[in-house]
Short mmCIF file of C-alpha atoms and ligand atoms in Angstrom, two decimals:
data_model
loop_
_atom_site.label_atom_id
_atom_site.label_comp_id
_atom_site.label_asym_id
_atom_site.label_seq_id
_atom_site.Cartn_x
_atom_site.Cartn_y
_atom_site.Cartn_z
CA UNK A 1099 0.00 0.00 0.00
CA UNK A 1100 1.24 3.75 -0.89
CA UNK A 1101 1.78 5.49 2.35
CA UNK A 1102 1.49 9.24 2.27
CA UNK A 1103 3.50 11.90 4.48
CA UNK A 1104 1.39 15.34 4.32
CA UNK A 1105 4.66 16.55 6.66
CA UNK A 1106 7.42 14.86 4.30
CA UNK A 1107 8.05 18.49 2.28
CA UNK A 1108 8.39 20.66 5.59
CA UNK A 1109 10.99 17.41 6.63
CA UNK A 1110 13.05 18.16 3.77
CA UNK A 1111 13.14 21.62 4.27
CA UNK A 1112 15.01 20.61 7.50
CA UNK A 1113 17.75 19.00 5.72
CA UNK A 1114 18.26 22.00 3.20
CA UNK A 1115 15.18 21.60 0.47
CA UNK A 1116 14.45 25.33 -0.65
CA UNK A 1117 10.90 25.84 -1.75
CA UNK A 1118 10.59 23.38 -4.22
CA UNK A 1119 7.05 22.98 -3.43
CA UNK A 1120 6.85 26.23 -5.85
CA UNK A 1121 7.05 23.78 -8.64
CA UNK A 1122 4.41 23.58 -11.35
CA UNK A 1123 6.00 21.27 -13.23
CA UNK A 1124 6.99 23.18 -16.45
CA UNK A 1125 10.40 20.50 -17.10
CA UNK A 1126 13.14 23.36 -17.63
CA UNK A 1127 14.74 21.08 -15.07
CA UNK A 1128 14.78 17.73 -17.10
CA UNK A 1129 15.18 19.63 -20.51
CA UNK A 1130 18.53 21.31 -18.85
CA UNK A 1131 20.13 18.91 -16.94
CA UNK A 1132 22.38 16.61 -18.58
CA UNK A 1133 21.56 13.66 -16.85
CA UNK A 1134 17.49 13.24 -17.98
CA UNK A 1135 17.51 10.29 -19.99
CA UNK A 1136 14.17 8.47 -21.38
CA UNK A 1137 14.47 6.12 -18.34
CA UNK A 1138 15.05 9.09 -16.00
CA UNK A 1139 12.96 12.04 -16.15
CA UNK A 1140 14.96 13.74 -12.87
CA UNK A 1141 15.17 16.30 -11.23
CA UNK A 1142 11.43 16.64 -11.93
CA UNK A 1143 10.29 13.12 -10.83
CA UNK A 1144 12.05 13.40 -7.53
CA UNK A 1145 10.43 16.56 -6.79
CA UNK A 1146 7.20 15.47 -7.55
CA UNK A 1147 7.78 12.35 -5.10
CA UNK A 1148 8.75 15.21 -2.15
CA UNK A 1149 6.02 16.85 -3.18
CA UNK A 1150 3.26 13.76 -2.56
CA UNK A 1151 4.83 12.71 0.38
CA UNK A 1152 6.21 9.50 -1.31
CA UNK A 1153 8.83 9.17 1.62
CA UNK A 1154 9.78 5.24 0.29
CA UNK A 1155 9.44 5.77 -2.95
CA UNK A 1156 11.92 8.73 -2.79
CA UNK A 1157 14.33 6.06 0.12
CA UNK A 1158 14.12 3.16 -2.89
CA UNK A 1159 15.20 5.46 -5.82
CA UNK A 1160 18.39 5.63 -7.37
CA UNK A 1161 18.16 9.33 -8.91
CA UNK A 1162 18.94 11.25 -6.16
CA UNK A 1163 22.28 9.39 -6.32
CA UNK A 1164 22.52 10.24 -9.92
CA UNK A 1165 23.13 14.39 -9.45
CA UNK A 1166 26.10 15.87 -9.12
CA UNK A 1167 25.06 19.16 -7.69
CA UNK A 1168 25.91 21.42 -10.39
CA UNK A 1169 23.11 23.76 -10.43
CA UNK A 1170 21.95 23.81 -13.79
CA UNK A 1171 18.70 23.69 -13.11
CA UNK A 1172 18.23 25.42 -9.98
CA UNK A 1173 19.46 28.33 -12.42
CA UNK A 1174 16.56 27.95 -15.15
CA UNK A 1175 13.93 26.98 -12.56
CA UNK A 1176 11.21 30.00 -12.90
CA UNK A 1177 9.34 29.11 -9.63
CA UNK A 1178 13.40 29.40 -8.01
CA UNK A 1179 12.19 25.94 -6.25
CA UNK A 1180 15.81 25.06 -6.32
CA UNK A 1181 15.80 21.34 -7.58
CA UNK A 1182 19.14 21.33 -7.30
CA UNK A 1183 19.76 22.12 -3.78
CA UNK A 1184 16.51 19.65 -3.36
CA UNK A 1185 18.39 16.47 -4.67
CA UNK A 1186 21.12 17.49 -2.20
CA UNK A 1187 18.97 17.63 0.80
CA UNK A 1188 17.06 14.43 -0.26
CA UNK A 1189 20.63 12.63 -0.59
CA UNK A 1190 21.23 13.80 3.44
CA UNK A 1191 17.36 12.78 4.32
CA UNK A 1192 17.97 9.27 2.65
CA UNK A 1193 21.71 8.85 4.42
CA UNK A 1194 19.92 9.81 7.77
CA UNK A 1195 17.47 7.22 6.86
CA UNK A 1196 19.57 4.59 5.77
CA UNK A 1197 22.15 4.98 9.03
CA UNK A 1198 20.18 3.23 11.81
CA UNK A 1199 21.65 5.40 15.11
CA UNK A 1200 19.79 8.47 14.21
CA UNK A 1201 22.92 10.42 14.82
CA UNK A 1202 23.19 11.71 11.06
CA UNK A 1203 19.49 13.04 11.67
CA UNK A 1204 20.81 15.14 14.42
CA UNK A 1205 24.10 16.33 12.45
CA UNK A 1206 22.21 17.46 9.41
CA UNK A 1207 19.00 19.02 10.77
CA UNK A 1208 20.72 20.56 13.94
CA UNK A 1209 24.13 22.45 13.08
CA UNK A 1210 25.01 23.12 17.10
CA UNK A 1211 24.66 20.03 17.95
CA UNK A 1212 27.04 18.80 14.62
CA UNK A 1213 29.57 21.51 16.37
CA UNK A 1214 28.86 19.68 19.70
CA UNK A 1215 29.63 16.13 18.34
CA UNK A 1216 32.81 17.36 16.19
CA UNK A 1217 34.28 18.84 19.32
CA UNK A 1218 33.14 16.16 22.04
CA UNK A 1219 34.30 13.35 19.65
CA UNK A 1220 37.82 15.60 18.90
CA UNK A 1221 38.53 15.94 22.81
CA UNK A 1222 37.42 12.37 23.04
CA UNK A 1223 39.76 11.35 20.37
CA UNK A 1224 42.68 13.52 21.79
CA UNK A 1225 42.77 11.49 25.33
CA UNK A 1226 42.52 8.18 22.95
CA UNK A 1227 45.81 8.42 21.22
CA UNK A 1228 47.34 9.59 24.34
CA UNK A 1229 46.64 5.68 25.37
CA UNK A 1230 48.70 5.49 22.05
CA UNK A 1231 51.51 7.11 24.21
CA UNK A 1232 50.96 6.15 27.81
CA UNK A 1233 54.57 7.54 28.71
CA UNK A 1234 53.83 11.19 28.29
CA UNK A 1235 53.44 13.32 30.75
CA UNK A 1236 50.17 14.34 29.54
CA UNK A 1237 48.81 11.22 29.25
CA UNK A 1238 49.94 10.23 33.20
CA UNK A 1239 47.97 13.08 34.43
CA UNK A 1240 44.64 11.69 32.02
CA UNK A 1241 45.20 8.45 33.26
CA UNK A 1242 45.20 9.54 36.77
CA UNK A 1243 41.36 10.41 36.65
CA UNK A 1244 40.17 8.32 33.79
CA UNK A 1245 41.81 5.09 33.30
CA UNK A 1246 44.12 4.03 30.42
CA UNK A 1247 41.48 0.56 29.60
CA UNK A 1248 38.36 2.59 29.41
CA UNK A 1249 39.85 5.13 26.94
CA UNK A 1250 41.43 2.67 24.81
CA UNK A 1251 38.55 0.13 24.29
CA UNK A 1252 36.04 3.21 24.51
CA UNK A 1253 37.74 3.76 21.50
CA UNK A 1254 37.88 0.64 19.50
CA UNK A 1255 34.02 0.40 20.51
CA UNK A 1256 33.11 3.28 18.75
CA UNK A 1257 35.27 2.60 15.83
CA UNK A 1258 33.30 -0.49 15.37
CA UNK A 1259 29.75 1.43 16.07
CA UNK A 1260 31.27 3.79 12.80
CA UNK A 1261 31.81 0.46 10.49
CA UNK A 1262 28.35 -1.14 11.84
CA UNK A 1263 26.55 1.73 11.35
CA UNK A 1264 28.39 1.85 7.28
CA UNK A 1265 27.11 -1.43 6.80
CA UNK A 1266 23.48 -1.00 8.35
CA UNK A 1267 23.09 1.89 6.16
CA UNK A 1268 24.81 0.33 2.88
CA UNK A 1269 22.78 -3.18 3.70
CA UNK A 1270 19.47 -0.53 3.91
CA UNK A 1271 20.15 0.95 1.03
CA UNK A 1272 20.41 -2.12 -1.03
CA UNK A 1273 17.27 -3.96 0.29
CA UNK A 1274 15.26 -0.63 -0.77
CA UNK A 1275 16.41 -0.37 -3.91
CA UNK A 1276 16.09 -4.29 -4.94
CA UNK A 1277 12.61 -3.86 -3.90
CA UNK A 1278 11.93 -1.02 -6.43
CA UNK A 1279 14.58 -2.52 -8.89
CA UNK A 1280 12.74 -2.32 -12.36
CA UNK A 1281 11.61 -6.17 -12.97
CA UNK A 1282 10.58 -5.61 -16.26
CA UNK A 1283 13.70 -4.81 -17.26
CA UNK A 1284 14.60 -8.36 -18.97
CA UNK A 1285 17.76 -7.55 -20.44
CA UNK A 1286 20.22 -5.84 -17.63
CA UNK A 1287 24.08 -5.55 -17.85
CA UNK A 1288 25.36 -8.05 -16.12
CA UNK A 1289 26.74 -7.26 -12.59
CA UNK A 1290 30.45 -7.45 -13.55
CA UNK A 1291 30.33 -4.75 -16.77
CA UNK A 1292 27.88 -2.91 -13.98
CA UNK A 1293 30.67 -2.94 -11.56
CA UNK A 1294 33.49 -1.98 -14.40
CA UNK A 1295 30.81 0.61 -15.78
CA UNK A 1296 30.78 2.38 -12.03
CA UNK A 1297 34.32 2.08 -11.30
CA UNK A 1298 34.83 4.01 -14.67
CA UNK A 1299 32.94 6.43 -13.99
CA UNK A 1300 35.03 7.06 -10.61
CA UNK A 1301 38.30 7.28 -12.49
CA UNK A 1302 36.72 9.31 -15.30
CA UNK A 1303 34.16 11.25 -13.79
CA UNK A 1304 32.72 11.09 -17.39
CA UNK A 1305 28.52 12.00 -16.19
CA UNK A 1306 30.18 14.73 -14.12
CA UNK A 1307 31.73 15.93 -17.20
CA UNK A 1308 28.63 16.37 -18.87
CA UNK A 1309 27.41 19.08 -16.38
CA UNK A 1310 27.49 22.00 -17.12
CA UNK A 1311 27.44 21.92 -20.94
CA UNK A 1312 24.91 24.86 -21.48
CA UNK A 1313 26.26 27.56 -23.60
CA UNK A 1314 25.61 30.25 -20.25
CA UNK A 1315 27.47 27.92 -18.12
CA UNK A 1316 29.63 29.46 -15.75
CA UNK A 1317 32.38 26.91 -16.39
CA UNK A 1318 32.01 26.69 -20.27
CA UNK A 1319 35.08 27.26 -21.86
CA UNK A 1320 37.08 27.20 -18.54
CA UNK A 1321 40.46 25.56 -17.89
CA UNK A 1322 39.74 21.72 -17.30
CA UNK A 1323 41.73 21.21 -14.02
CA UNK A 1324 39.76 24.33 -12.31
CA UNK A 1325 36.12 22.55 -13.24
CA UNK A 1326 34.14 21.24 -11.06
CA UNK A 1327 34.39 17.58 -11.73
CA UNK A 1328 38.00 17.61 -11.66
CA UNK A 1329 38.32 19.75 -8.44
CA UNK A 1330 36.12 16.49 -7.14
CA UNK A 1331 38.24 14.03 -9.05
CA UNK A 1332 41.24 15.34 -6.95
CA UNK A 1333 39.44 15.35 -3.36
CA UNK A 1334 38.21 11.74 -4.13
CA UNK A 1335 41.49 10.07 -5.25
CA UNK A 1336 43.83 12.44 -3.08
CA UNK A 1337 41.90 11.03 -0.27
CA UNK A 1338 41.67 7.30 -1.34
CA UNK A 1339 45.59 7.66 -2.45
CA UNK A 1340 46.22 8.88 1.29
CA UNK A 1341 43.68 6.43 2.77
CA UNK A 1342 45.84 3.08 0.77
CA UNK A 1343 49.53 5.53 1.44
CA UNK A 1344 48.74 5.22 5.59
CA UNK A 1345 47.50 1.58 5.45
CA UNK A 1346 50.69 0.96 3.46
CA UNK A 1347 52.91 2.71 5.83
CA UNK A 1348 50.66 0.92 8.78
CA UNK A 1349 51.15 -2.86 7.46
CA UNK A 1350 55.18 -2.48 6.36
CA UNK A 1351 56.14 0.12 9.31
CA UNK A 1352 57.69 2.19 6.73
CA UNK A 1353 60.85 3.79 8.23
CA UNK A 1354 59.54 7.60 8.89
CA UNK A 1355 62.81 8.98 7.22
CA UNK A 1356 62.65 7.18 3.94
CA UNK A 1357 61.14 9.57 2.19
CA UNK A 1358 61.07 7.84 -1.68
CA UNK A 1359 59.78 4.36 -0.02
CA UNK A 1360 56.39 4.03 -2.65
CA UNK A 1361 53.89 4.91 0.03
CA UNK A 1362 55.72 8.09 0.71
CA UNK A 1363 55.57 9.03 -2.27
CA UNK A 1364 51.93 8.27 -2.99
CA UNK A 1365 50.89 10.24 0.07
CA UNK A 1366 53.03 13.33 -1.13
CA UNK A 1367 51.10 12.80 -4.50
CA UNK A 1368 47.63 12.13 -3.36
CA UNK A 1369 47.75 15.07 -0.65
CA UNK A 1370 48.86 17.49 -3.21
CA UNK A 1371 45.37 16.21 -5.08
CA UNK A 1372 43.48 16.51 -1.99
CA UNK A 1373 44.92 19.99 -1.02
CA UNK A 1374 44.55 21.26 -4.48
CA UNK A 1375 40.85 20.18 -5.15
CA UNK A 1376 39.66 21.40 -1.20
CA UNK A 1377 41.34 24.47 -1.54
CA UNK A 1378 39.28 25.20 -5.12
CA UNK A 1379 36.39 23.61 -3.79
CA UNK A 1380 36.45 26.36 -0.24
CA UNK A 1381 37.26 29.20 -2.43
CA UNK A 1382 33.90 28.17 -4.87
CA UNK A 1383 31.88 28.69 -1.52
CA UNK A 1384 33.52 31.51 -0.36
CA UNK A 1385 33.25 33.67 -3.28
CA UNK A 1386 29.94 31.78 -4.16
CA UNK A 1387 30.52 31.41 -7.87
CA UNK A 1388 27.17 30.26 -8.98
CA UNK A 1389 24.34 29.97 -7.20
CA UNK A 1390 24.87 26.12 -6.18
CA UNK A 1391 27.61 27.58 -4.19
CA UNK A 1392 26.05 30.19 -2.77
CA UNK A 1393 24.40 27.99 -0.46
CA UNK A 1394 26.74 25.68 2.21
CA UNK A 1395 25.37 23.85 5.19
CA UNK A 1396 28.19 23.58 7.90
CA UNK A 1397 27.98 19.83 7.19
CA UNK A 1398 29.85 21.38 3.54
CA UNK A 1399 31.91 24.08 5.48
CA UNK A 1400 33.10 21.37 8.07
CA UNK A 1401 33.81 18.24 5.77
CA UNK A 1402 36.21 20.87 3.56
CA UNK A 1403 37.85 22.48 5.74
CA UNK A 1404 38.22 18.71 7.64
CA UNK A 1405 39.93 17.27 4.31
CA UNK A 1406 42.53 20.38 4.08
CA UNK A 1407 43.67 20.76 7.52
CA UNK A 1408 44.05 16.91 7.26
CA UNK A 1409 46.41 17.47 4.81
CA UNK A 1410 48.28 20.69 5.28
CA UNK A 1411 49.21 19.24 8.74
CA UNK A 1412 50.32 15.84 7.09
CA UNK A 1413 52.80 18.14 4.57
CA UNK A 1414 54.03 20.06 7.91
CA UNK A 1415 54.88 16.47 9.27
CA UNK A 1416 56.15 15.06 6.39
CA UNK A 1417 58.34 18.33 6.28
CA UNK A 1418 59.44 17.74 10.05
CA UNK A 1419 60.35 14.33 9.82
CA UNK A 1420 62.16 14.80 6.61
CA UNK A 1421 63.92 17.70 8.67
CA UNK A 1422 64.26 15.70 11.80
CA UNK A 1423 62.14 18.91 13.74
CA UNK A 1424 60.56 16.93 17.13
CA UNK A 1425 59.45 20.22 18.60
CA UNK A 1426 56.39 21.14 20.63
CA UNK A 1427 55.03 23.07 17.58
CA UNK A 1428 55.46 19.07 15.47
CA UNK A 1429 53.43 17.46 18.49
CA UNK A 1430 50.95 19.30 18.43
CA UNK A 1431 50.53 19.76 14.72
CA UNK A 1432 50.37 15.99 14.59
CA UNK A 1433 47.74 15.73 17.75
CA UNK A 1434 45.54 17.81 15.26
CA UNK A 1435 46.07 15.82 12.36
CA UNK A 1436 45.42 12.74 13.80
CA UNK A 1437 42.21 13.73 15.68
CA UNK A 1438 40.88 15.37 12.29
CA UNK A 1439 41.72 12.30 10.56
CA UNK A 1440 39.92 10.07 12.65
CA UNK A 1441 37.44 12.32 13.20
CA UNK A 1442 37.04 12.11 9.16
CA UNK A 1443 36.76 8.09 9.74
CA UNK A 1444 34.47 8.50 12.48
CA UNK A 1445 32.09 10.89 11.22
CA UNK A 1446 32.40 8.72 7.46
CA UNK A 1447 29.08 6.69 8.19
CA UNK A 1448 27.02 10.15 9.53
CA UNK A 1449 28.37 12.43 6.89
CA UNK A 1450 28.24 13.73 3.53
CA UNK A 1451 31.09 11.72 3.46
CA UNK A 1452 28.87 8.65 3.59
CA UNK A 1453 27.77 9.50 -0.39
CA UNK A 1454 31.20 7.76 -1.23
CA UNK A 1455 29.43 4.58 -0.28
CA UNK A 1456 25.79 5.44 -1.30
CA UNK A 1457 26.68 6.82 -4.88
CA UNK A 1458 28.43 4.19 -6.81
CA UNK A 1459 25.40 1.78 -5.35
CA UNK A 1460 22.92 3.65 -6.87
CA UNK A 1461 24.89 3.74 -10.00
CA UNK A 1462 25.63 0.06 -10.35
CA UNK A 1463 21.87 -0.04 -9.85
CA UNK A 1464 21.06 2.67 -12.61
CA UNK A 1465 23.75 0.87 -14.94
CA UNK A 1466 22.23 -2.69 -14.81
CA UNK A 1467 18.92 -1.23 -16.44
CA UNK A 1468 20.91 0.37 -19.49
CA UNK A 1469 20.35 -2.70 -21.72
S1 SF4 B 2191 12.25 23.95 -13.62
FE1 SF4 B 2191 11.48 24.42 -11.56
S2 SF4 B 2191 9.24 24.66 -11.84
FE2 SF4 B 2191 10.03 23.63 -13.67
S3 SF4 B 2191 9.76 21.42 -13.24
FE3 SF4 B 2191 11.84 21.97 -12.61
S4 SF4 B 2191 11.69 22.51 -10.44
FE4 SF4 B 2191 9.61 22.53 -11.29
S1 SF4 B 2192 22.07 19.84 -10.09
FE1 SF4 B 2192 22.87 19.40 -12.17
S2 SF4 B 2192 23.05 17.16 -12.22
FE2 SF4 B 2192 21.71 17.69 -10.49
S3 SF4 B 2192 19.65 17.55 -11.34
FE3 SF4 B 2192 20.31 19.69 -11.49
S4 SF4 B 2192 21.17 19.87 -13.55
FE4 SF4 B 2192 21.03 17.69 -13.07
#
């Protein structure tokens, strides 16, 4: 039976829906965006869903997942419903849906309490990796009140409550969208050019390309390596690169002085990505350079600014160690890149960050019905 939620539009106004309830439906949306196939008639479908109330047929659908936020039709909207910045706030309702702890709810619809978390879970995380270093004089006077055993497996608790919580929400996901996975469909790609097809598109960003191909774009005609889709290209792999670089270093203990050892030298590549692309990506927002920028929750403002302190700090340690510099100014520089770091890892399941997950899902799911 179709279930109806009269409340579901003023719910997705909470996570950063505009007033798309303005729309009348006139499809400057779905003529303009790049991404409105015969199968797919988005953004317009997806509004119309918000706009009934259809809370699980808008949970089991993969188009959501299929924007890439680049404005084009908020632009040419004439109602200024913003269908743009409605996909966006649909893709944190369904993430808050998906996660089972109700914890991403709270992030996205309640920015003080986000700064709350972010700073409880940073102090938290600072008295963890003192257990890392029980010898300091710090950490003595920590464990004096709060004992070494409870910090540490505190920690590894909620580690695991970060990875459970991933795979509820990934496991959620999946059973919603089998259920509404089009049966009639007889002819799908099979699941391995499916997976091949959406791992492509990560290294190519090729539908991201497509944006913004209006003649009035803002980013028509502009230098490749400053668009969009590449400034996310180089966030995605320069974190992934550093991501497999630390594991690397983790698994072999990689000397800290050997600078050319290969995971060295993929860090030092994939941070310069990462650092490049957030840098571009903060300075869109800041100077708001279309109207899809114009308009950052702190969720944005925070996972940014997250992803380039991360990595300026890990160039000032890589820079220390190279220079042999164990100063007070070093420590501390690397207490605040490790607590951002794991704060990244931490937050991944109850973030924006959890789209990394979410996305290529949806896509393997979109891909399957392009027989
Ligand atoms: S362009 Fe605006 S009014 Fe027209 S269908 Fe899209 S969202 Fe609705
Ligand atoms: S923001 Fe861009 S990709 Fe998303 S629906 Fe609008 S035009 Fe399409």
């Amino acid at each position: 039976m179709t279930k109806i939620d009269p409340h579901f539009a003023d719910e997705l106004k909470k996570y950063g829906a505009k007033d798309f309830d303005a729309c009348f439906n006139c499809g400057n949306c779905s003529a303009v965006c790049s991404h409105s196939e015969k199968t797919v008639s988005f953004p317009r479908m997806t509004l119309r869903l918000g706009m009934l109330g259809l809370k699980k047929d808008i949970l089991s659908s993969v188009e959501p997942w299929l924007c890439y936020s680049c404005g084009d039709c908020t632009e040419t909207c004439p109602r200024q419903a913003g269908p743009g910045q409605y996909l966006a706030a649909v893709r944190r309702y369904a993430i808050s849906e998906y996660e089972p702890t109700g914890l991403t709810r709270l992030i996205f619809k309640n920015p003080p309490a986000f700064v709350a978390v972010t700073m409880l879970i940073a102090v938290f995380l600072g008295f963890f990796l003192f257990t890392l270093k029980p010898e300091h004089e710090v950490a003595r006077w920590i464990f004096n009140w709060l004992p070494y055993d409870v910090i540490h497996n505190l920690g590894l608790v909620i580690f695991g409550f970060t990875g459970l919580s991933m795979a509820w929400g990934v496991l959620s996901m999946i059973i919603r969208l089998n259920r509404n996975d089009d049966k009639n469909v007889t002819s799908k790609v099979g699941i391995f050019k499916a997976i091949w097809m959406v791992l492509s598109e990560a290294g190519t960003m090729d539908r991201y390309k497509d944006c913004d191909a209006e003649e009035d774009s803002h980013w028509r005609g502009k230098p490749w390596y400053i668009q969009p889709w590449f400034v996310h290209w180089s966030i995605m792999w320069g974190f992934i690169g550093l991501l497999v670089a630390t594991s690397l270093d983790f698994i072999f203990k990689d000397p800290a002085t050997t600078i050319w050892w290969p995971s060295r030298i993929l860090g030092t590549i994939s941070g310069l990505f990462m650092i490049f692309g957030t840098s571009q990506a903060i300075n869109y927002r800041w100077k708001k350079v279309t109207l899809i920028y114009s308009e950052s929750s702190p969720a944005d403002w925070t996972f940014l600014w997250f992803l380039w302190i991360a990595g300026i700090t890990g160039f000032w340690l890589e820079t220390s160690v190279a220079l042999g510099a164990d100063n007070i100014a070093t420590q501390l520089v690397f207490l605040v890149h490790t607590i951002i770091s794991m704060e990244l890892v931490l937050l991944f399941a109850f973030s924006k960050f959890a789209h990394a997950f979410y996305r290529p899902i949806a896509l393997f799911y979109h891909y399957r019905n392009q027989a």
